[in-house]
C-alpha cells in the first residue's frame, strides 16, 4: 500500500514549488513551511525511507491574514500552477485551506492557521521570529528552494504541543519517558530508537484511528492522543538522530533563545 504524502510524491513537490513561487514573488505576505513537511524537508536527503506521510502542507505568515487576503493574494498565486490538481480554496473553522487532489483523488491540504486579531497579537513575536530566521531548503529533484522554519523551531513546536497534551495529563504512560527526555533535552537516548519500526507502527496506528469511533468517544480520544504524541516524539527523534550524526545543524543556543522568548525554562 502507498502511504501519502512524502517528498516522493509529485503532487507534494509541485505544491512546494508553487509555494516557493509565491514566497519569491510576494513583497507583502511572507509564508514559511512549518509542521511535518518542514521535518521531511530537513531529513529526506539522508533518510528518505523515514519520512512520515502526511496529507497536510502547513504554512505560517508573520502578517495578520484574513480570508479575503488568503484567497485573493495567496491562494490565487499558489493555485495558478496547480490547475492540474483542481485546487479549491476554502475558509474552515481553524484554517484557511487550498485543497489539491492527485490522480487517485487523494487530497493534499495546504493549510494556513486562522488567527483572530487578538490571537495574532499574542503570537506575533513568535511568527515574526519564525519568518525572520527561516532557511531556504532544496526541494528534492527540483531546481528550486522553499522557505522553511529552522529545525530548532520545528523542535519547539513539537515540544509545545506535547506540553499542552501533558497539561491535560493525556500523554500515554509508555511515551512519558521519551517526552521527559525531550523536555530536559536529553537527546542521545532518542537517537537510539528503532525509527523504521516506529514509523511502521505510526502508519498502522493512523490507519486504525477511524475504527476507534466504534469504541466510543473516550476511547477514540485516548487513541488520538497516543498517535499525536507518538508522531511528535518520532519527528523530534528523527531530527535529533541527524543532528547527532552531524548531518543537520541544530543550534542549541538558538533553541534556548526560543524557549526563553516563549517563557519555557528547561
PDB file of C-alpha atoms in Angstrom:
ATOM      1  CA  UNK A   1       0.000   0.000   0.000  1.00  0.00           C
ATOM      2  CA  UNK A   2       1.168   3.542  -0.793  1.00  0.00           C
ATOM      3  CA  UNK A   3       1.053   5.974   2.124  1.00  0.00           C
ATOM      4  CA  UNK A   4       0.600   9.622   1.247  1.00  0.00           C
ATOM      5  CA  UNK A   5       2.222  12.071   1.126  1.00  0.00           C
ATOM      6  CA  UNK A   6       6.012  12.256   1.242  1.00  0.00           C
ATOM      7  CA  UNK A   7       8.579  14.031  -0.900  1.00  0.00           C
ATOM      8  CA  UNK A   8       8.447  11.021  -3.211  1.00  0.00           C
ATOM      9  CA  UNK A   9       5.041  12.281  -4.389  1.00  0.00           C
ATOM     10  CA  UNK A  10       4.963  14.626  -7.369  1.00  0.00           C
ATOM     11  CA  UNK A  11       1.875  16.486  -6.131  1.00  0.00           C
ATOM     12  CA  UNK A  12       3.685  17.452  -2.926  1.00  0.00           C
ATOM     13  CA  UNK A  13       6.797  18.620  -4.770  1.00  0.00           C
ATOM     14  CA  UNK A  14       4.641  20.575  -7.231  1.00  0.00           C
ATOM     15  CA  UNK A  15       2.801  22.171  -4.312  1.00  0.00           C
ATOM     16  CA  UNK A  16       6.077  23.118  -2.643  1.00  0.00           C
ATOM     17  CA  UNK A  17       7.253  24.653  -5.913  1.00  0.00           C
ATOM     18  CA  UNK A  18       4.005  26.650  -6.086  1.00  0.00           C
ATOM     19  CA  UNK A  19       4.522  27.880  -2.515  1.00  0.00           C
ATOM     20  CA  UNK A  20       8.128  28.718  -3.397  1.00  0.00           C
ATOM     21  CA  UNK A  21       6.982  30.833  -6.336  1.00  0.00           C
ATOM     22  CA  UNK A  22       4.669  32.721  -4.020  1.00  0.00           C
ATOM     23  CA  UNK A  23       7.411  33.188  -1.417  1.00  0.00           C
ATOM     24  CA  UNK A  24       9.753  34.651  -4.017  1.00  0.00           C
ATOM     25  CA  UNK A  25       7.155  36.940  -5.569  1.00  0.00           C
ATOM     26  CA  UNK A  26       5.227  38.357  -2.615  1.00  0.00           C
ATOM     27  CA  UNK A  27       6.631  41.551  -1.073  1.00  0.00           C
ATOM     28  CA  UNK A  28       3.784  41.790   1.439  1.00  0.00           C
ATOM     29  CA  UNK A  29       2.791  38.469   2.977  1.00  0.00           C
ATOM     30  CA  UNK A  30       5.679  36.108   3.548  1.00  0.00           C
ATOM     31  CA  UNK A  31       4.895  32.489   4.387  1.00  0.00           C
ATOM     32  CA  UNK A  32       7.155  29.731   5.661  1.00  0.00           C
ATOM     33  CA  UNK A  33       6.751  25.954   5.670  1.00  0.00           C
ATOM     34  CA  UNK A  34       6.119  24.506   9.137  1.00  0.00           C
ATOM     35  CA  UNK A  35       4.964  21.177  10.587  1.00  0.00           C
ATOM     36  CA  UNK A  36       5.520  17.683   9.242  1.00  0.00           C
ATOM     37  CA  UNK A  37       6.604  18.789   5.770  1.00  0.00           C
ATOM     38  CA  UNK A  38       9.282  21.017   7.309  1.00  0.00           C
ATOM     39  CA  UNK A  39      10.508  17.903   9.096  1.00  0.00           C
ATOM     40  CA  UNK A  40      10.556  15.970   5.806  1.00  0.00           C
ATOM     41  CA  UNK A  41      12.481  18.710   4.023  1.00  0.00           C
ATOM     42  CA  UNK A  42      15.243  18.618   6.639  1.00  0.00           C
ATOM     43  CA  UNK A  43      15.515  14.823   6.829  1.00  0.00           C
ATOM     44  CA  UNK A  44      14.643  13.457   3.373  1.00  0.00           C
ATOM     45  CA  UNK A  45      18.100  13.727   1.793  1.00  0.00           C
ATOM     46  CA  UNK A  46      19.588  11.440   4.459  1.00  0.00           C
ATOM     47  CA  UNK A  47      16.660   9.232   5.474  1.00  0.00           C
ATOM     48  CA  UNK A  48      14.044   9.273   2.681  1.00  0.00           C
ATOM     49  CA  UNK A  49      12.537   5.987   3.869  1.00  0.00           C
ATOM     50  CA  UNK A  50      11.856   7.507   7.297  1.00  0.00           C
ATOM     51  CA  UNK A  51       9.645  10.332   6.003  1.00  0.00           C
ATOM     52  CA  UNK A  52       6.364  10.279   7.917  1.00  0.00           C
ATOM     53  CA  UNK A  53       3.491  10.561   5.409  1.00  0.00           C
ATOM     54  CA  UNK A  54       1.097  13.464   5.887  1.00  0.00           C
ATOM     55  CA  UNK A  55      -1.752  14.981   3.907  1.00  0.00           C
ATOM     56  CA  UNK A  56      -1.109  18.469   5.338  1.00  0.00           C
ATOM     57  CA  UNK A  57       1.271  21.094   3.982  1.00  0.00           C
ATOM     58  CA  UNK A  58       1.275  23.770   6.690  1.00  0.00           C
ATOM     59  CA  UNK A  59       2.340  27.366   6.068  1.00  0.00           C
ATOM     60  CA  UNK A  60       2.552  30.300   8.502  1.00  0.00           C
ATOM     61  CA  UNK A  61       2.862  34.031   7.896  1.00  0.00           C
ATOM     62  CA  UNK A  62       4.230  36.785  10.111  1.00  0.00           C
ATOM     63  CA  UNK A  63       1.377  39.053   8.981  1.00  0.00           C
ATOM     64  CA  UNK A  64      -2.247  39.009  10.046  1.00  0.00           C
ATOM     65  CA  UNK A  65      -4.121  37.271   7.232  1.00  0.00           C
ATOM     66  CA  UNK A  66      -7.885  37.302   6.774  1.00  0.00           C
ATOM     67  CA  UNK A  67      -9.696  35.051   4.335  1.00  0.00           C
ATOM     68  CA  UNK A  68     -10.018  37.698   1.623  1.00  0.00           C
ATOM     69  CA  UNK A  69      -6.244  38.209   1.666  1.00  0.00           C
ATOM     70  CA  UNK A  70      -5.577  34.479   1.708  1.00  0.00           C
ATOM     71  CA  UNK A  71      -7.976  33.853  -1.183  1.00  0.00           C
ATOM     72  CA  UNK A  72      -7.032  36.806  -3.375  1.00  0.00           C
ATOM     73  CA  UNK A  73      -3.322  37.246  -2.646  1.00  0.00           C
ATOM     74  CA  UNK A  74      -2.050  33.844  -1.519  1.00  0.00           C
ATOM     75  CA  UNK A  75      -4.256  31.088  -2.921  1.00  0.00           C
ATOM     76  CA  UNK A  76      -4.684  32.756  -6.293  1.00  0.00           C
ATOM     77  CA  UNK A  77      -0.905  32.691  -6.856  1.00  0.00           C
ATOM     78  CA  UNK A  78      -0.288  29.221  -5.418  1.00  0.00           C
ATOM     79  CA  UNK A  79      -3.245  27.706  -7.289  1.00  0.00           C
ATOM     80  CA  UNK A  80      -2.184  29.124 -10.643  1.00  0.00           C
ATOM     81  CA  UNK A  81       0.499  26.484 -11.187  1.00  0.00           C
ATOM     82  CA  UNK A  82      -1.554  23.678  -9.615  1.00  0.00           C
ATOM     83  CA  UNK A  83      -4.502  23.663 -12.012  1.00  0.00           C
ATOM     84  CA  UNK A  84      -3.900  20.033 -12.967  1.00  0.00           C
ATOM     85  CA  UNK A  85      -4.774  19.149  -9.358  1.00  0.00           C
ATOM     86  CA  UNK A  86      -8.123  21.027  -9.333  1.00  0.00           C
ATOM     87  CA  UNK A  87      -7.323  23.433  -6.472  1.00  0.00           C
ATOM     88  CA  UNK A  88     -10.166  24.609  -4.231  1.00  0.00           C
ATOM     89  CA  UNK A  89      -9.813  27.394  -1.669  1.00  0.00           C
ATOM     90  CA  UNK A  90     -11.961  27.416   1.459  1.00  0.00           C
ATOM     91  CA  UNK A  91     -12.375  29.012   4.876  1.00  0.00           C
ATOM     92  CA  UNK A  92     -12.523  26.286   7.531  1.00  0.00           C
ATOM     93  CA  UNK A  93     -13.085  26.561  11.277  1.00  0.00           C
ATOM     94  CA  UNK A  94      -9.436  26.932  12.324  1.00  0.00           C
ATOM     95  CA  UNK A  95      -7.642  27.203   8.983  1.00  0.00           C
ATOM     96  CA  UNK A  96      -7.603  28.675   5.509  1.00  0.00           C
ATOM     97  CA  UNK A  97      -7.126  25.887   3.020  1.00  0.00           C
ATOM     98  CA  UNK A  98      -6.169  25.078  -0.557  1.00  0.00           C
ATOM     99  CA  UNK A  99      -7.171  21.535  -1.439  1.00  0.00           C
ATOM    100  CA  UNK A 100      -5.499  19.755  -4.337  1.00  0.00           C
ATOM    101  CA  UNK A 101      -6.023  16.133  -5.388  1.00  0.00           C
ATOM    102  CA  UNK A 102      -3.723  13.609  -7.008  1.00  0.00           C
ATOM    103  CA  UNK A 103      -4.658  11.133  -9.736  1.00  0.00           C
ATOM    104  CA  UNK A 104      -6.284   8.853  -7.131  1.00  0.00           C
ATOM    105  CA  UNK A 105      -8.377  11.764  -5.795  1.00  0.00           C
ATOM    106  CA  UNK A 106      -6.399  11.741  -2.540  1.00  0.00           C
ATOM    107  CA  UNK A 107      -6.433  15.284  -1.128  1.00  0.00           C
ATOM    108  CA  UNK A 108      -3.332  17.226  -0.154  1.00  0.00           C
ATOM    109  CA  UNK A 109      -4.318  20.172   2.032  1.00  0.00           C
ATOM    110  CA  UNK A 110      -2.263  23.374   2.029  1.00  0.00           C
ATOM    111  CA  UNK A 111      -3.135  24.944   5.380  1.00  0.00           C
ATOM    112  CA  UNK A 112      -2.632  28.327   6.984  1.00  0.00           C
ATOM    113  CA  UNK A 113      -3.773  28.678  10.592  1.00  0.00           C
ATOM    114  CA  UNK A 114      -6.595  31.189  11.011  1.00  0.00           C
ATOM    115  CA  UNK A 115      -5.907  33.659  13.821  1.00  0.00           C
ATOM    116  CA  UNK A 116      -8.348  36.079  15.378  1.00  0.00           C
ATOM    117  CA  UNK A 117      -6.911  39.591  15.719  1.00  0.00           C
ATOM    118  CA  UNK A 118      -6.268  39.023  19.432  1.00  0.00           C
ATOM    119  CA  UNK A 119      -4.712  35.602  18.877  1.00  0.00           C
ATOM    120  CA  UNK A 120      -2.470  37.020  16.165  1.00  0.00           C
ATOM    121  CA  UNK A 121      -1.222  39.741  18.514  1.00  0.00           C
ATOM    122  CA  UNK A 122      -0.427  37.101  21.151  1.00  0.00           C
ATOM    123  CA  UNK A 123       1.529  35.047  18.629  1.00  0.00           C
ATOM    124  CA  UNK A 124       3.019  37.892  16.579  1.00  0.00           C
ATOM    125  CA  UNK A 125       6.527  37.799  18.059  1.00  0.00           C
ATOM    126  CA  UNK A 126       6.767  34.043  17.580  1.00  0.00           C
ATOM    127  CA  UNK A 127       5.582  34.265  13.974  1.00  0.00           C
ATOM    128  CA  UNK A 128       7.973  37.126  13.219  1.00  0.00           C
ATOM    129  CA  UNK A 129      10.856  35.138  14.722  1.00  0.00           C
ATOM    130  CA  UNK A 130       9.996  32.082  12.618  1.00  0.00           C
ATOM    131  CA  UNK A 131       9.905  34.042   9.383  1.00  0.00           C
ATOM    132  CA  UNK A 132      12.945  36.219  10.117  1.00  0.00           C
ATOM    133  CA  UNK A 133      15.153  33.196  10.815  1.00  0.00           C
ATOM    134  CA  UNK A 134      13.784  30.764   8.219  1.00  0.00           C
ATOM    135  CA  UNK A 135      16.083  28.842   5.861  1.00  0.00           C
ATOM    136  CA  UNK A 136      15.862  28.251   2.132  1.00  0.00           C
ATOM    137  CA  UNK A 137      15.862  24.470   1.676  1.00  0.00           C
ATOM    138  CA  UNK A 138      16.149  22.480  -1.546  1.00  0.00           C
ATOM    139  CA  UNK A 139      13.053  20.744  -2.897  1.00  0.00           C
ATOM    140  CA  UNK A 140      14.298  17.221  -3.798  1.00  0.00           C
ATOM    141  CA  UNK A 141      14.819  16.712  -7.536  1.00  0.00           C
ATOM    142  CA  UNK A 142      13.692  20.282  -8.271  1.00  0.00           C
ATOM    143  CA  UNK A 143      15.908  23.172  -9.231  1.00  0.00           C
ATOM    144  CA  UNK A 144      14.200  25.257  -6.586  1.00  0.00           C
ATOM    145  CA  UNK A 145      14.179  26.088  -2.892  1.00  0.00           C
ATOM    146  CA  UNK A 146      11.416  26.740  -0.401  1.00  0.00           C
ATOM    147  CA  UNK A 147      11.495  28.866   2.760  1.00  0.00           C
ATOM    148  CA  UNK A 148      11.232  26.650   5.846  1.00  0.00           C
ATOM    149  CA  UNK A 149      11.311  27.388   9.576  1.00  0.00           C
ATOM    150  CA  UNK A 150      14.581  26.439  11.219  1.00  0.00           C
ATOM    151  CA  UNK A 151      14.823  22.909  12.657  1.00  0.00           C
ATOM    152  CA  UNK A 152      15.004  24.419  16.145  1.00  0.00           C
ATOM    153  CA  UNK A 153      11.558  25.942  15.521  1.00  0.00           C
ATOM    154  CA  UNK A 154      10.263  22.513  14.500  1.00  0.00           C
ATOM    155  CA  UNK A 155      11.625  21.077  17.756  1.00  0.00           C
ATOM    156  CA  UNK A 156       9.966  23.823  19.770  1.00  0.00           C
ATOM    157  CA  UNK A 157       6.606  23.362  18.004  1.00  0.00           C
ATOM    158  CA  UNK A 158       6.676  19.648  18.863  1.00  0.00           C
ATOM    159  CA  UNK A 159       7.639  20.362  22.479  1.00  0.00           C
ATOM    160  CA  UNK A 160       4.908  22.990  22.796  1.00  0.00           C
ATOM    161  CA  UNK A 161       2.240  20.620  21.523  1.00  0.00           C
ATOM    162  CA  UNK A 162       3.426  17.845  23.824  1.00  0.00           C
ATOM    163  CA  UNK A 163       3.401  20.240  26.790  1.00  0.00           C
ATOM    164  CA  UNK A 164      -0.227  21.091  26.082  1.00  0.00           C
ATOM    165  CA  UNK A 165      -1.148  17.407  25.990  1.00  0.00           C
ATOM    166  CA  UNK A 166       0.806  16.869  29.209  1.00  0.00           C
ATOM    167  CA  UNK A 167      -1.096  19.661  30.977  1.00  0.00           C
ATOM    168  CA  UNK A 168      -4.243  17.638  30.420  1.00  0.00           C
ATOM    169  CA  UNK A 169      -2.432  14.542  31.737  1.00  0.00           C
ATOM    170  CA  UNK A 170      -3.063  12.884  28.380  1.00  0.00           C
ATOM    171  CA  UNK A 171       0.411  11.739  27.336  1.00  0.00           C
ATOM    172  CA  UNK A 172       0.269   7.918  27.305  1.00  0.00           C
ATOM    173  CA  UNK A 173       2.272   6.223  30.051  1.00  0.00           C
ATOM    174  CA  UNK A 174       4.606   4.404  27.644  1.00  0.00           C
ATOM    175  CA  UNK A 175       5.570   7.712  25.980  1.00  0.00           C
ATOM    176  CA  UNK A 176       6.188   9.770  29.118  1.00  0.00           C
ATOM    177  CA  UNK A 177       9.859   8.856  29.448  1.00  0.00           C
ATOM    178  CA  UNK A 178      10.595   9.984  25.889  1.00  0.00           C
ATOM    179  CA  UNK A 179       8.585  13.169  26.438  1.00  0.00           C
ATOM    180  CA  UNK A 180      10.653  13.909  29.547  1.00  0.00           C
ATOM    181  CA  UNK A 181      13.847  13.410  27.543  1.00  0.00           C
ATOM    182  CA  UNK A 182      12.638  15.994  25.023  1.00  0.00           C
ATOM    183  CA  UNK A 183      11.641  18.387  27.785  1.00  0.00           C
ATOM    184  CA  UNK A 184      15.014  18.012  29.505  1.00  0.00           C
ATOM    185  CA  UNK A 185      16.987  17.968  26.232  1.00  0.00           C
ATOM    186  CA  UNK A 186      18.382  14.524  26.987  1.00  0.00           C
ATOM    187  CA  UNK A 187      18.806  13.892  23.276  1.00  0.00           C
ATOM    188  CA  UNK A 188      21.097  10.876  22.955  1.00  0.00           C
ATOM    189  CA  UNK A 189      18.644   8.122  24.025  1.00  0.00           C
ATOM    190  CA  UNK A 190      16.109   9.434  21.491  1.00  0.00           C
ATOM    191  CA  UNK A 191      18.556   8.672  18.684  1.00  0.00           C
ATOM    192  CA  UNK A 192      18.798   5.050  19.829  1.00  0.00           C
ATOM    193  CA  UNK A 193      15.169   4.304  18.948  1.00  0.00           C
ATOM    194  CA  UNK A 194      14.289   1.958  16.067  1.00  0.00           C
ATOM    195  CA  UNK A 195      12.845   4.659  13.808  1.00  0.00           C
ATOM    196  CA  UNK A 196      11.985   2.316  10.953  1.00  0.00           C
ATOM    197  CA  UNK A 197       9.745   0.140  13.133  1.00  0.00           C
ATOM    198  CA  UNK A 198       8.357   3.219  14.875  1.00  0.00           C
ATOM    199  CA  UNK A 199       7.247   4.630  11.527  1.00  0.00           C
ATOM    200  CA  UNK A 200       5.575   1.325  10.607  1.00  0.00           C
ATOM    201  CA  UNK A 201       3.704   1.438  13.916  1.00  0.00           C
ATOM    202  CA  UNK A 202       2.652   5.055  13.361  1.00  0.00           C
ATOM    203  CA  UNK A 203       1.250   4.317   9.914  1.00  0.00           C
ATOM    204  CA  UNK A 204      -0.672   1.336  11.277  1.00  0.00           C
ATOM    205  CA  UNK A 205      -1.936   3.427  14.196  1.00  0.00           C
ATOM    206  CA  UNK A 206      -3.201   6.151  11.872  1.00  0.00           C
ATOM    207  CA  UNK A 207      -4.964   3.595   9.693  1.00  0.00           C
ATOM    208  CA  UNK A 208      -6.802   2.182  12.701  1.00  0.00           C
ATOM    209  CA  UNK A 209      -7.955   5.533  14.126  1.00  0.00           C
ATOM    210  CA  UNK A 210     -11.260   5.763  12.186  1.00  0.00           C
ATOM    211  CA  UNK A 211     -12.318   2.392  13.593  1.00  0.00           C
ATOM    212  CA  UNK A 212     -11.806   3.679  17.135  1.00  0.00           C
ATOM    213  CA  UNK A 213     -15.001   5.743  16.760  1.00  0.00           C
ATOM    214  CA  UNK A 214     -16.909   2.487  17.251  1.00  0.00           C
ATOM    215  CA  UNK A 215     -15.334   2.076  20.692  1.00  0.00           C
ATOM    216  CA  UNK A 216     -16.796   5.335  21.981  1.00  0.00           C
ATOM    217  CA  UNK A 217     -15.640   8.944  22.178  1.00  0.00           C
ATOM    218  CA  UNK A 218     -13.414   8.449  25.231  1.00  0.00           C
ATOM    219  CA  UNK A 219     -11.512   5.558  23.669  1.00  0.00           C
ATOM    220  CA  UNK A 220     -11.153   7.435  20.376  1.00  0.00           C
ATOM    221  CA  UNK A 221      -9.685  10.493  22.127  1.00  0.00           C
ATOM    222  CA  UNK A 222      -7.291   8.255  24.053  1.00  0.00           C
ATOM    223  CA  UNK A 223      -6.016   6.651  20.851  1.00  0.00           C
ATOM    224  CA  UNK A 224      -5.836  10.017  19.077  1.00  0.00           C
ATOM    225  CA  UNK A 225      -3.715  11.438  21.920  1.00  0.00           C
ATOM    226  CA  UNK A 226      -1.426   8.416  21.648  1.00  0.00           C
ATOM    227  CA  UNK A 227      -0.991   8.823  17.892  1.00  0.00           C
ATOM    228  CA  UNK A 228      -0.404  12.575  18.041  1.00  0.00           C
ATOM    229  CA  UNK A 229       2.073  12.304  20.909  1.00  0.00           C
ATOM    230  CA  UNK A 230       3.915   9.424  19.268  1.00  0.00           C
ATOM    231  CA  UNK A 231       4.246  11.165  15.897  1.00  0.00           C
ATOM    232  CA  UNK A 232       5.576  14.351  17.513  1.00  0.00           C
ATOM    233  CA  UNK A 233       8.149  12.393  19.521  1.00  0.00           C
ATOM    234  CA  UNK A 234       9.069  10.481  16.358  1.00  0.00           C
ATOM    235  CA  UNK A 235       9.648  13.721  14.435  1.00  0.00           C
ATOM    236  CA  UNK A 236      11.887  15.035  17.215  1.00  0.00           C
ATOM    237  CA  UNK A 237      13.826  11.757  17.366  1.00  0.00           C
ATOM    238  CA  UNK A 238      14.430  11.829  13.614  1.00  0.00           C
ATOM    239  CA  UNK A 239      15.771  15.395  13.711  1.00  0.00           C
ATOM    240  CA  UNK A 240      17.962  14.596  16.704  1.00  0.00           C
ATOM    241  CA  UNK A 241      19.338  11.470  15.018  1.00  0.00           C
ATOM    242  CA  UNK A 242      20.511  13.580  12.080  1.00  0.00           C
ATOM    243  CA  UNK A 243      21.950  16.235  14.370  1.00  0.00           C
ATOM    244  CA  UNK A 244      23.943  13.700  16.393  1.00  0.00           C
ATOM    245  CA  UNK A 245      25.289  12.229  13.149  1.00  0.00           C
ATOM    246  CA  UNK A 246      26.346  15.779  12.186  1.00  0.00           C
ATOM    247  CA  UNK A 247      24.106  15.706   9.115  1.00  0.00           C
ATOM    248  CA  UNK A 248      21.846  18.500  10.355  1.00  0.00           C
ATOM    249  CA  UNK A 249      22.873  21.580  12.286  1.00  0.00           C
ATOM    250  CA  UNK A 250      20.762  22.266  15.360  1.00  0.00           C
ATOM    251  CA  UNK A 251      21.938  25.335  17.233  1.00  0.00           C
ATOM    252  CA  UNK A 252      21.394  24.762  20.960  1.00  0.00           C
ATOM    253  CA  UNK A 253      21.851  28.458  21.734  1.00  0.00           C
ATOM    254  CA  UNK A 254      19.136  29.437  19.241  1.00  0.00           C
ATOM    255  CA  UNK A 255      16.857  26.745  20.670  1.00  0.00           C
ATOM    256  CA  UNK A 256      17.488  28.167  24.140  1.00  0.00           C
ATOM    257  CA  UNK A 257      16.572  31.629  22.847  1.00  0.00           C
ATOM    258  CA  UNK A 258      13.262  30.246  21.565  1.00  0.00           C
ATOM    259  CA  UNK A 259      12.482  28.621  24.909  1.00  0.00           C
ATOM    260  CA  UNK A 260      13.346  31.813  26.758  1.00  0.00           C
ATOM    261  CA  UNK A 261      11.238  34.006  24.465  1.00  0.00           C
ATOM    262  CA  UNK A 262       8.314  31.593  24.883  1.00  0.00           C
ATOM    263  CA  UNK A 263       8.666  31.598  28.661  1.00  0.00           C
ATOM    264  CA  UNK A 264       9.821  27.988  28.871  1.00  0.00           C
ATOM    265  CA  UNK A 265      12.800  27.133  31.042  1.00  0.00           C
ATOM    266  CA  UNK A 266      14.016  23.557  30.870  1.00  0.00           C
TER     267      UNK A 266
END
